[in-house]
Amino acid sequence: MINEKILVENLKNPKRQEEAFRELMGLYKKRLYWHIRKIVLSHDDTDDVLQNTFIKVFKNIHAFNEDSKLYSWMYRIATNEAITFINQKAKKRNIELSDLQIEMANNLQFENDFTGDEIQLLLQKAIVTLPHKQQLVFNMKYFDEMKYTEMSEILETSVGALKSSYFHAVNKIEEYLKSH
Amino acid sequence: MKTKKLHKIAPTLSSIKKDTGFQVSENYFQTIEDGVFAAISEKKLVNIKKSENFKVPDNYFENTEDVVLTKLKSELLENKNNSIPENYFENLEDRVFTKLNKKQKVISFRKNTFKYAASFAIAASLALIFILTPSNKGSEITFDSLETSEIEQLIQNGLIEVNSVTLSLAFPDFEVDNSLNNNSISNEDLLNYLDSQNIENLLIEN
C-alpha cells in the first residue's frame, strides 16, 4: 500500500513531482471519475471536470495541509469542480440547476454511454429530484458504499447530519420509484 | 444502512441492481494521465520553475524574524498612541441610535415636494379661476367664500384643471420643481396618484 506521506513529499519535490503526480492519478482516477460522473452525468463533461480536478490538485499541492487525508482533499476538490461545472452550465443556459439536472437525466436514455435498463434510468431520474446535498450523500453512500466518517471529511458535514440526509434521500427515492 | 434495513424501508430501491448504468471505455483510463499532462503543459505549469526568476538579497532570511518583530512593536506602539477613549464601545449603540433619531426628524424636502406643490397648485388654481371668472350672480366670489366641500365637488367633476403650468402662471415668482415643470400632471393623474397612496403611511413616514 502506498505511503501517502511519501507521496505528498514527492509531489512537493520538483525533481520527483511528475512521477509522483502520475502515480497519484493512477491511484485515484477511476474513483474520482465515477464520483464526478454521477454528478455531471455525461462522459465528456466528466472528462473535463476530472482533468480540471487533477490540474487543481497539481497547482495547489503546496497548499495541501498534511493533517488531512490526500484522498479526502482530492474528493473535495472533485466535488467542488463538478458542482461548479453544472452550476455554470445552468447559468449559461439561463435555467435553474434542478431543471438542468432533470433534463440531463431525461436525456440519458438517448445517450450511447448509458446502458442502464428502465429501472436504472428511473433511479437516475429520482436522484436528480433530491436536494443537491442529498444527491451527493445518496450517491456516495448507496453506490460508492463510502463510510460516513470518510464522507464527513469530504463534505465537511457531521456524521449525524449525513445519516439523516441519507435516510431522507432513500425515503424520497423509494416514494418516487413507487409512484412512477 | 445495511442491506436488510434498506430492504425494510425501501423495498423497491433495494430490488434494483446496484449499478449506475453509466458506461466508459476502459481505454479512457489508460490515457487520462497523458491528457492531464498535456493540459498542464498547455497551461505552462510544468515548465515554470518556481521562484528561480526572482532573487532575494543575501542573508535576507537570516534576520527576517528581527525585522518583523521590530515592525510589529512599532505598530503596536503607534496603535497605543492612537488609542480610542475608554468605554467607547460600551455606549456606541446608544450614540448611533441618538444620531439616527435626530436624522429621522428632519423632513425631506424632496420627498414632500410633490405633495406640497400639488396642494399648492390646487389652491392657487382655484384662486386664479375664481378671481378671474366673472360672477354669474353679479357678486364676486373669492376663495374664502367657498366651502371645502364645494372645492372637492369641482375637482371631482373635473371642472378644475390643476397642473404646474397653472401654478407658474398664477405665481410667476414661485420656482416650480423642474420635474413638475417638465411633466405636466393632469387632474386625473393627480387623483390617481393620491388614490394609490396609503395616506396613513405617508403621514407616518414624514
Short mmCIF file of C-alpha atoms in Angstrom, two decimals:
data_model
loop_
_atom_site.label_atom_id
_atom_site.label_comp_id
_atom_site.label_asym_id
_atom_site.label_seq_id
_atom_site.Cartn_x
_atom_site.Cartn_y
_atom_site.Cartn_z
CA MET A 1 0.00 0.00 0.00
CA ILE A 2 1.27 3.40 -0.94
CA ASN A 3 2.51 5.62 1.84
CA GLU A 4 0.51 8.81 1.45
CA LYS A 5 3.04 10.91 3.34
CA ILE A 6 5.86 9.94 1.00
CA LEU A 7 3.63 10.54 -1.99
CA VAL A 8 2.84 14.06 -0.80
CA GLU A 9 6.53 14.74 -0.13
CA ASN A 10 7.36 13.62 -3.64
CA LEU A 11 4.56 15.73 -5.09
CA LYS A 12 6.13 18.75 -3.44
CA ASN A 13 9.62 17.86 -4.64
CA PRO A 14 10.19 19.37 -8.11
CA LYS A 15 12.55 16.54 -9.06
CA ARG A 16 10.03 13.81 -8.31
CA GLN A 17 6.86 15.76 -8.92
CA GLU A 18 5.95 14.44 -12.34
CA GLU A 19 6.48 10.80 -11.45
CA ALA A 20 4.55 11.22 -8.17
CA PHE A 21 1.75 13.02 -9.92
CA ARG A 22 1.43 10.25 -12.47
CA GLU A 23 1.25 7.78 -9.61
CA LEU A 24 -1.38 9.87 -7.85
CA MET A 25 -3.58 9.99 -10.95
CA GLY A 26 -3.18 6.26 -11.42
CA LEU A 27 -4.37 5.68 -7.88
CA TYR A 28 -7.44 7.89 -7.87
CA LYS A 29 -8.56 8.41 -11.48
CA LYS A 30 -11.25 5.75 -11.50
CA ARG A 31 -12.78 6.59 -8.14
CA LEU A 32 -12.81 10.29 -8.90
CA TYR A 33 -14.14 9.68 -12.40
CA TRP A 34 -17.17 7.77 -11.13
CA HIS A 35 -17.76 10.27 -8.36
CA ILE A 36 -17.82 13.13 -10.87
CA ARG A 37 -19.80 11.16 -13.43
CA LYS A 38 -22.66 10.69 -11.00
CA ILE A 39 -22.88 14.46 -10.58
CA VAL A 40 -22.44 15.69 -14.15
CA LEU A 41 -23.84 12.53 -15.84
CA SER A 42 -22.21 12.82 -19.29
CA HIS A 43 -18.82 11.31 -20.07
CA ASP A 44 -17.46 14.37 -21.90
CA ASP A 45 -18.33 16.69 -19.04
CA THR A 46 -16.83 14.20 -16.58
CA ASP A 47 -13.61 14.13 -18.58
CA ASP A 48 -13.39 17.95 -18.44
CA VAL A 49 -14.07 18.05 -14.72
CA LEU A 50 -11.65 15.21 -13.94
CA GLN A 51 -8.83 16.93 -15.80
CA ASN A 52 -9.58 20.23 -14.08
CA THR A 53 -9.58 18.43 -10.75
CA PHE A 54 -6.13 16.95 -11.32
CA ILE A 55 -4.79 20.26 -12.58
CA LYS A 56 -6.09 21.96 -9.46
CA VAL A 57 -4.51 19.27 -7.30
CA PHE A 58 -1.19 19.80 -9.07
CA LYS A 59 -1.35 23.58 -8.74
CA ASN A 60 -2.35 23.52 -5.09
CA ILE A 61 -0.34 20.62 -3.73
CA HIS A 62 1.96 23.08 -1.92
CA ALA A 63 -1.05 24.42 -0.03
CA PHE A 64 -2.22 20.94 0.96
CA ASN A 65 -2.50 20.60 4.72
CA GLU A 66 -0.91 17.31 5.55
CA ASP A 67 -3.06 16.89 8.64
CA SER A 68 -5.97 15.92 6.40
CA LYS A 69 -6.09 12.96 4.05
CA LEU A 70 -4.98 13.44 0.48
CA TYR A 71 -7.81 11.26 -0.72
CA SER A 72 -10.46 13.37 1.09
CA TRP A 73 -8.86 16.58 -0.13
CA MET A 74 -8.94 15.41 -3.75
CA TYR A 75 -12.51 14.19 -3.42
CA ARG A 76 -13.48 17.59 -2.06
CA ILE A 77 -11.82 19.34 -5.00
CA ALA A 78 -13.55 16.97 -7.43
CA THR A 79 -16.93 17.59 -5.79
CA ASN A 80 -16.48 21.37 -5.90
CA GLU A 81 -15.31 21.27 -9.51
CA ALA A 82 -18.27 19.12 -10.55
CA ILE A 83 -20.81 21.31 -8.77
CA THR A 84 -19.24 24.49 -10.15
CA PHE A 85 -19.33 22.93 -13.62
CA ILE A 86 -23.04 22.11 -13.59
CA ASN A 87 -23.86 25.45 -12.00
CA GLN A 88 -22.04 27.26 -14.79
CA LYS A 89 -23.75 25.09 -17.37
CA ALA A 90 -27.16 26.01 -15.94
CA LYS A 91 -26.17 29.69 -15.82
CA LYS A 92 -25.11 29.61 -19.48
CA ARG A 93 -28.45 28.08 -20.40
CA ASN A 94 -30.19 30.58 -18.12
CA ILE A 95 -32.14 27.86 -16.33
CA GLU A 96 -32.32 26.58 -12.76
CA LEU A 97 -29.78 23.91 -11.83
CA SER A 98 -32.53 21.49 -10.79
CA ASP A 99 -34.25 21.92 -14.19
CA LEU A 100 -30.96 21.27 -15.98
CA GLN A 101 -30.39 18.09 -13.99
CA ILE A 102 -33.88 16.80 -14.71
CA GLU A 103 -33.34 17.49 -18.41
CA MET A 104 -29.97 15.72 -18.33
CA ALA A 105 -31.45 12.68 -16.58
CA ASN A 106 -34.32 12.55 -19.08
CA ASN A 107 -31.82 12.61 -21.95
CA LEU A 108 -29.83 9.69 -20.56
CA GLN A 109 -31.99 7.20 -22.45
CA PHE A 110 -30.70 8.65 -25.73
CA GLU A 111 -27.05 8.56 -24.67
CA ASN A 112 -24.80 5.85 -26.06
CA ASP A 113 -22.74 5.69 -22.91
CA PHE A 114 -25.72 4.96 -20.71
CA THR A 115 -26.70 1.32 -20.86
CA GLY A 116 -28.85 1.08 -17.76
CA ASP A 117 -32.23 -0.60 -18.00
CA GLU A 118 -35.56 1.10 -17.44
CA ILE A 119 -35.44 0.88 -13.65
CA GLN A 120 -31.85 2.20 -13.51
CA LEU A 121 -32.91 5.12 -15.67
CA LEU A 122 -35.82 5.73 -13.32
CA LEU A 123 -33.40 5.69 -10.38
CA GLN A 124 -31.25 8.37 -12.04
CA LYS A 125 -34.38 10.44 -12.64
CA ALA A 126 -35.30 10.01 -8.98
CA ILE A 127 -31.85 11.09 -7.76
CA VAL A 128 -31.96 14.43 -9.59
CA THR A 129 -35.22 15.31 -7.84
CA LEU A 130 -33.39 15.31 -4.48
CA PRO A 131 -31.92 18.47 -2.94
CA HIS A 132 -28.31 18.86 -4.17
CA LYS A 133 -26.62 17.84 -0.93
CA GLN A 134 -28.83 14.76 -0.62
CA GLN A 135 -27.87 13.76 -4.17
CA LEU A 136 -24.21 13.74 -3.18
CA VAL A 137 -24.86 11.86 0.05
CA PHE A 138 -27.03 9.27 -1.69
CA ASN A 139 -24.51 8.64 -4.49
CA MET A 140 -21.57 8.36 -2.12
CA LYS A 141 -23.35 6.04 0.29
CA TYR A 142 -25.56 3.96 -1.97
CA PHE A 143 -23.31 3.43 -4.98
CA ASP A 144 -19.82 4.00 -3.57
CA GLU A 145 -20.64 2.46 -0.18
CA MET A 146 -18.40 5.03 1.45
CA LYS A 147 -18.09 5.21 5.22
CA TYR A 148 -19.88 8.07 6.94
CA THR A 149 -16.59 9.18 8.53
CA GLU A 150 -14.99 9.50 5.10
CA MET A 151 -18.00 11.31 3.74
CA SER A 152 -17.89 13.61 6.73
CA GLU A 153 -14.32 14.67 5.88
CA ILE A 154 -15.13 15.24 2.22
CA LEU A 155 -18.43 17.04 2.62
CA GLU A 156 -17.45 18.78 5.87
CA THR A 157 -20.71 17.68 7.45
CA SER A 158 -21.28 15.80 10.71
CA VAL A 159 -21.88 12.05 10.61
CA GLY A 160 -25.29 12.53 12.25
CA ALA A 161 -26.40 15.01 9.62
CA LEU A 162 -25.16 12.70 6.85
CA LYS A 163 -27.08 9.72 8.26
CA SER A 164 -30.23 11.78 8.46
CA SER A 165 -29.68 13.13 4.96
CA TYR A 166 -29.22 9.60 3.56
CA PHE A 167 -32.32 8.36 5.34
CA HIS A 168 -34.42 11.18 3.84
CA ALA A 169 -32.90 10.58 0.41
CA VAL A 170 -33.69 6.85 0.49
CA ASN A 171 -37.28 7.51 1.51
CA LYS A 172 -37.81 10.10 -1.21
CA ILE A 173 -36.32 7.81 -3.85
CA GLU A 174 -38.48 4.93 -2.72
CA GLU A 175 -41.55 7.15 -2.98
CA TYR A 176 -40.51 8.27 -6.47
CA LEU A 177 -39.91 4.71 -7.65
CA LYS A 178 -43.26 3.54 -6.29
CA SER A 179 -45.20 6.36 -7.88
CA HIS A 180 -43.59 6.17 -11.36
CA MET B 1 -27.55 1.47 6.29
CA LYS B 2 -27.35 -2.32 6.00
CA THR B 3 -28.99 -4.19 3.11
CA LYS B 4 -31.69 -5.63 5.38
CA LYS B 5 -32.56 -2.22 6.76
CA LEU B 6 -32.57 -0.76 3.27
CA HIS B 7 -34.90 -3.54 2.13
CA LYS B 8 -37.19 -2.77 5.03
CA ILE B 9 -37.52 0.98 4.40
CA ALA B 10 -37.06 0.96 0.62
CA PRO B 11 -38.01 -2.41 -0.88
CA THR B 12 -38.28 -1.07 -4.43
CA LEU B 13 -34.87 0.59 -4.27
CA SER B 14 -33.19 -2.44 -2.75
CA SER B 15 -34.53 -4.66 -5.54
CA ILE B 16 -32.65 -2.64 -8.16
CA LYS B 17 -29.26 -3.92 -9.29
CA LYS B 18 -26.74 -1.54 -7.77
CA ASP B 19 -25.33 -0.16 -10.98
CA THR B 20 -25.47 3.40 -12.26
CA GLY B 21 -25.87 2.24 -15.85
CA PHE B 22 -23.11 4.60 -16.99
CA GLN B 23 -20.51 3.18 -19.34
CA VAL B 24 -16.99 4.27 -20.16
CA SER B 25 -14.43 2.63 -22.40
CA GLU B 26 -11.57 1.02 -20.48
CA ASN B 27 -9.09 2.70 -22.85
CA TYR B 28 -10.17 6.02 -21.45
CA PHE B 29 -8.45 5.32 -18.14
CA GLN B 30 -5.22 4.37 -19.90
CA THR B 31 -4.85 7.77 -21.44
CA ILE B 32 -6.16 10.09 -18.74
CA GLU B 33 -2.69 10.86 -17.30
CA ASP B 34 -1.34 11.90 -20.70
CA GLY B 35 -4.42 14.08 -21.22
CA VAL B 36 -3.86 15.83 -17.90
CA PHE B 37 -0.13 16.32 -18.55
CA ALA B 38 -0.91 17.74 -21.97
CA ALA B 39 -3.39 20.15 -20.39
CA ILE B 40 -0.86 21.14 -17.74
CA SER B 41 1.83 21.72 -20.38
CA GLU B 42 -0.62 23.82 -22.33
CA LYS B 43 -1.08 25.94 -19.28
CA LYS B 44 2.70 26.12 -18.99
CA LEU B 45 2.66 24.94 -15.43
CA VAL B 46 5.22 22.14 -15.66
CA ASN B 47 7.92 24.19 -17.33
CA ILE B 48 7.77 27.09 -14.93
CA LYS B 49 10.49 26.70 -12.36
CA LYS B 50 9.20 28.14 -9.18
CA SER B 51 10.87 31.22 -7.74
CA GLU B 52 14.05 30.86 -9.78
CA ASN B 53 13.29 34.05 -11.67
CA PHE B 54 13.28 36.12 -8.51
CA LYS B 55 16.28 36.95 -6.43
CA VAL B 56 16.47 37.98 -2.79
CA PRO B 57 19.33 39.86 -1.13
CA ASP B 58 22.00 37.75 0.57
CA ASN B 59 21.25 36.98 4.21
CA TYR B 60 17.67 38.25 3.73
CA PHE B 61 16.12 35.29 5.51
CA GLU B 62 18.64 35.33 8.34
CA ASN B 63 17.21 38.42 10.01
CA THR B 64 13.56 38.19 8.84
CA GLU B 65 12.31 37.49 12.37
CA ASP B 66 14.07 40.58 13.78
CA VAL B 67 12.72 42.82 11.04
CA VAL B 68 9.16 41.57 11.54
CA LEU B 69 9.31 41.86 15.31
CA THR B 70 10.70 45.41 15.17
CA LYS B 71 7.92 46.41 12.76
CA LEU B 72 5.29 44.75 14.91
CA LYS B 73 6.49 46.54 18.05
CA SER B 74 6.46 49.94 16.37
CA GLU B 75 2.93 49.28 15.05
CA LEU B 76 1.75 48.31 18.50
CA LEU B 77 3.26 51.50 19.93
CA GLU B 78 1.57 53.56 17.22
CA ASN B 79 -1.76 51.93 17.95
CA LYS B 80 -1.34 52.69 21.62
CA ASN B 81 -0.80 56.37 20.83
CA ASN B 82 -3.88 56.41 18.69
CA SER B 83 -5.93 54.54 21.20
CA ILE B 84 -9.67 55.07 21.43
CA PRO B 85 -11.34 56.55 24.53
CA GLU B 86 -12.18 54.21 27.35
CA ASN B 87 -15.75 52.83 27.31
CA TYR B 88 -16.02 53.86 23.65
CA PHE B 89 -17.77 50.66 22.62
CA GLU B 90 -19.98 50.46 25.69
CA ASN B 91 -22.35 53.22 24.64
CA LEU B 92 -21.72 53.16 20.91
CA GLU B 93 -25.17 51.72 20.11
CA ASP B 94 -26.91 54.48 22.10
CA ARG B 95 -24.96 57.17 20.30
CA VAL B 96 -25.74 55.69 16.92
CA PHE B 97 -29.45 55.46 17.74
CA THR B 98 -29.49 59.05 19.05
CA LYS B 99 -27.94 60.19 15.79
CA LEU B 100 -30.40 58.13 13.78
CA ASN B 101 -33.41 59.56 15.63
CA LYS B 102 -32.19 63.11 15.05
CA LYS B 103 -31.88 62.42 11.34
CA GLN B 104 -35.37 60.95 11.13
CA LYS B 105 -36.91 64.18 12.43
CA VAL B 106 -35.51 66.19 9.50
CA ILE B 107 -38.22 66.46 6.87
CA SER B 108 -37.05 65.54 3.45
CA PHE B 109 -37.92 68.37 1.07
CA ARG B 110 -37.57 66.20 -2.00
CA LYS B 111 -39.99 63.62 -0.70
CA ASN B 112 -42.62 66.21 0.07
CA THR B 113 -42.09 68.49 -2.90
CA PHE B 114 -44.69 66.72 -4.97
CA LYS B 115 -47.32 66.71 -2.26
CA TYR B 116 -46.81 70.35 -1.29
CA ALA B 117 -46.57 71.53 -4.87
CA ALA B 118 -49.74 69.62 -5.76
CA SER B 119 -51.68 71.05 -2.84
CA PHE B 120 -50.34 74.50 -3.60
CA ALA B 121 -51.28 74.08 -7.25
CA ILE B 122 -54.88 73.25 -6.34
CA ALA B 123 -55.21 76.23 -4.05
CA ALA B 124 -53.51 78.61 -6.50
CA SER B 125 -55.58 77.45 -9.47
CA LEU B 126 -58.81 77.78 -7.57
CA ALA B 127 -57.85 81.28 -6.51
CA LEU B 128 -56.97 82.21 -10.09
CA ILE B 129 -60.15 80.77 -11.56
CA PHE B 130 -62.49 82.38 -9.09
CA ILE B 131 -60.74 85.73 -9.12
CA LEU B 132 -60.64 85.99 -12.93
CA THR B 133 -64.01 84.42 -13.79
CA PRO B 134 -66.86 86.98 -13.90
CA SER B 135 -69.60 86.13 -11.49
CA ASN B 136 -72.93 84.92 -12.87
CA LYS B 137 -74.72 86.28 -9.86
CA GLY B 138 -73.08 89.66 -10.09
CA SER B 139 -71.41 89.29 -6.75
CA GLU B 140 -67.65 88.49 -6.68
CA ILE B 141 -66.73 85.02 -5.45
CA THR B 142 -63.49 84.82 -3.57
CA PHE B 143 -61.57 81.77 -2.42
CA ASP B 144 -62.62 82.45 1.15
CA SER B 145 -66.30 82.38 0.25
CA LEU B 146 -66.08 78.77 -1.00
CA GLU B 147 -66.76 75.81 1.21
CA THR B 148 -64.21 72.98 1.18
CA SER B 149 -66.93 70.58 0.07
CA GLU B 150 -67.66 72.76 -2.95
CA ILE B 151 -63.99 72.76 -3.96
CA GLU B 152 -63.86 68.99 -3.66
CA GLN B 153 -67.01 68.73 -5.78
CA LEU B 154 -65.48 70.86 -8.52
CA ILE B 155 -62.30 68.75 -8.56
CA GLN B 156 -64.27 65.50 -8.63
CA ASN B 157 -66.35 66.70 -11.55
CA GLY B 158 -63.19 67.51 -13.47
CA LEU B 159 -64.08 71.17 -13.79
CA ILE B 160 -60.76 72.32 -12.47
CA GLU B 161 -57.54 71.58 -14.33
CA VAL B 162 -54.62 71.68 -11.96
CA ASN B 163 -51.11 71.49 -13.27
CA SER B 164 -47.69 73.11 -12.87
CA VAL B 165 -48.36 75.49 -15.78
CA THR B 166 -51.41 76.90 -13.96
CA LEU B 167 -49.31 77.24 -10.90
CA SER B 168 -46.48 79.11 -12.61
CA LEU B 169 -48.98 81.46 -14.32
CA ALA B 170 -50.60 82.28 -11.02
CA PHE B 171 -47.33 82.73 -9.16
CA PRO B 172 -44.54 83.80 -11.53
CA ASP B 173 -42.17 84.37 -8.61
CA PHE B 174 -42.59 80.83 -7.33
CA GLU B 175 -40.00 78.39 -8.63
CA VAL B 176 -41.68 75.17 -9.59
CA ASP B 177 -39.63 72.00 -9.28
CA ASN B 178 -38.18 71.08 -12.71
CA SER B 179 -39.60 67.61 -12.65
CA LEU B 180 -43.06 69.08 -12.24
CA ASN B 181 -42.47 71.66 -14.96
CA ASN B 182 -41.31 69.07 -17.46
CA ASN B 183 -44.09 66.63 -16.74
CA SER B 184 -47.43 68.28 -16.66
CA ILE B 185 -49.66 66.48 -14.17
CA SER B 186 -53.29 66.33 -15.09
CA ASN B 187 -56.08 66.41 -12.57
CA GLU B 188 -56.85 62.78 -13.29
CA ASP B 189 -53.22 61.68 -12.79
CA LEU B 190 -53.05 63.59 -9.55
CA LEU B 191 -56.19 61.96 -8.17
CA ASN B 192 -55.00 58.52 -9.31
CA TYR B 193 -51.70 59.11 -7.57
CA LEU B 194 -53.38 60.18 -4.33
CA ASP B 195 -55.77 57.23 -4.51
CA SER B 196 -52.87 54.82 -4.90
CA GLN B 197 -51.10 56.10 -1.79
CA ASN B 198 -51.82 54.97 1.70
CA ILE B 199 -52.20 58.37 3.35
CA GLU B 200 -51.58 56.95 6.80
CA ASN B 201 -48.26 55.50 5.72
CA LEU B 202 -47.23 58.79 4.16
CA LEU B 203 -48.06 60.61 7.38
CA ILE B 204 -46.07 58.11 9.47
CA GLU B 205 -43.17 58.27 7.02
CA ASN B 206 -42.90 62.01 7.45
#
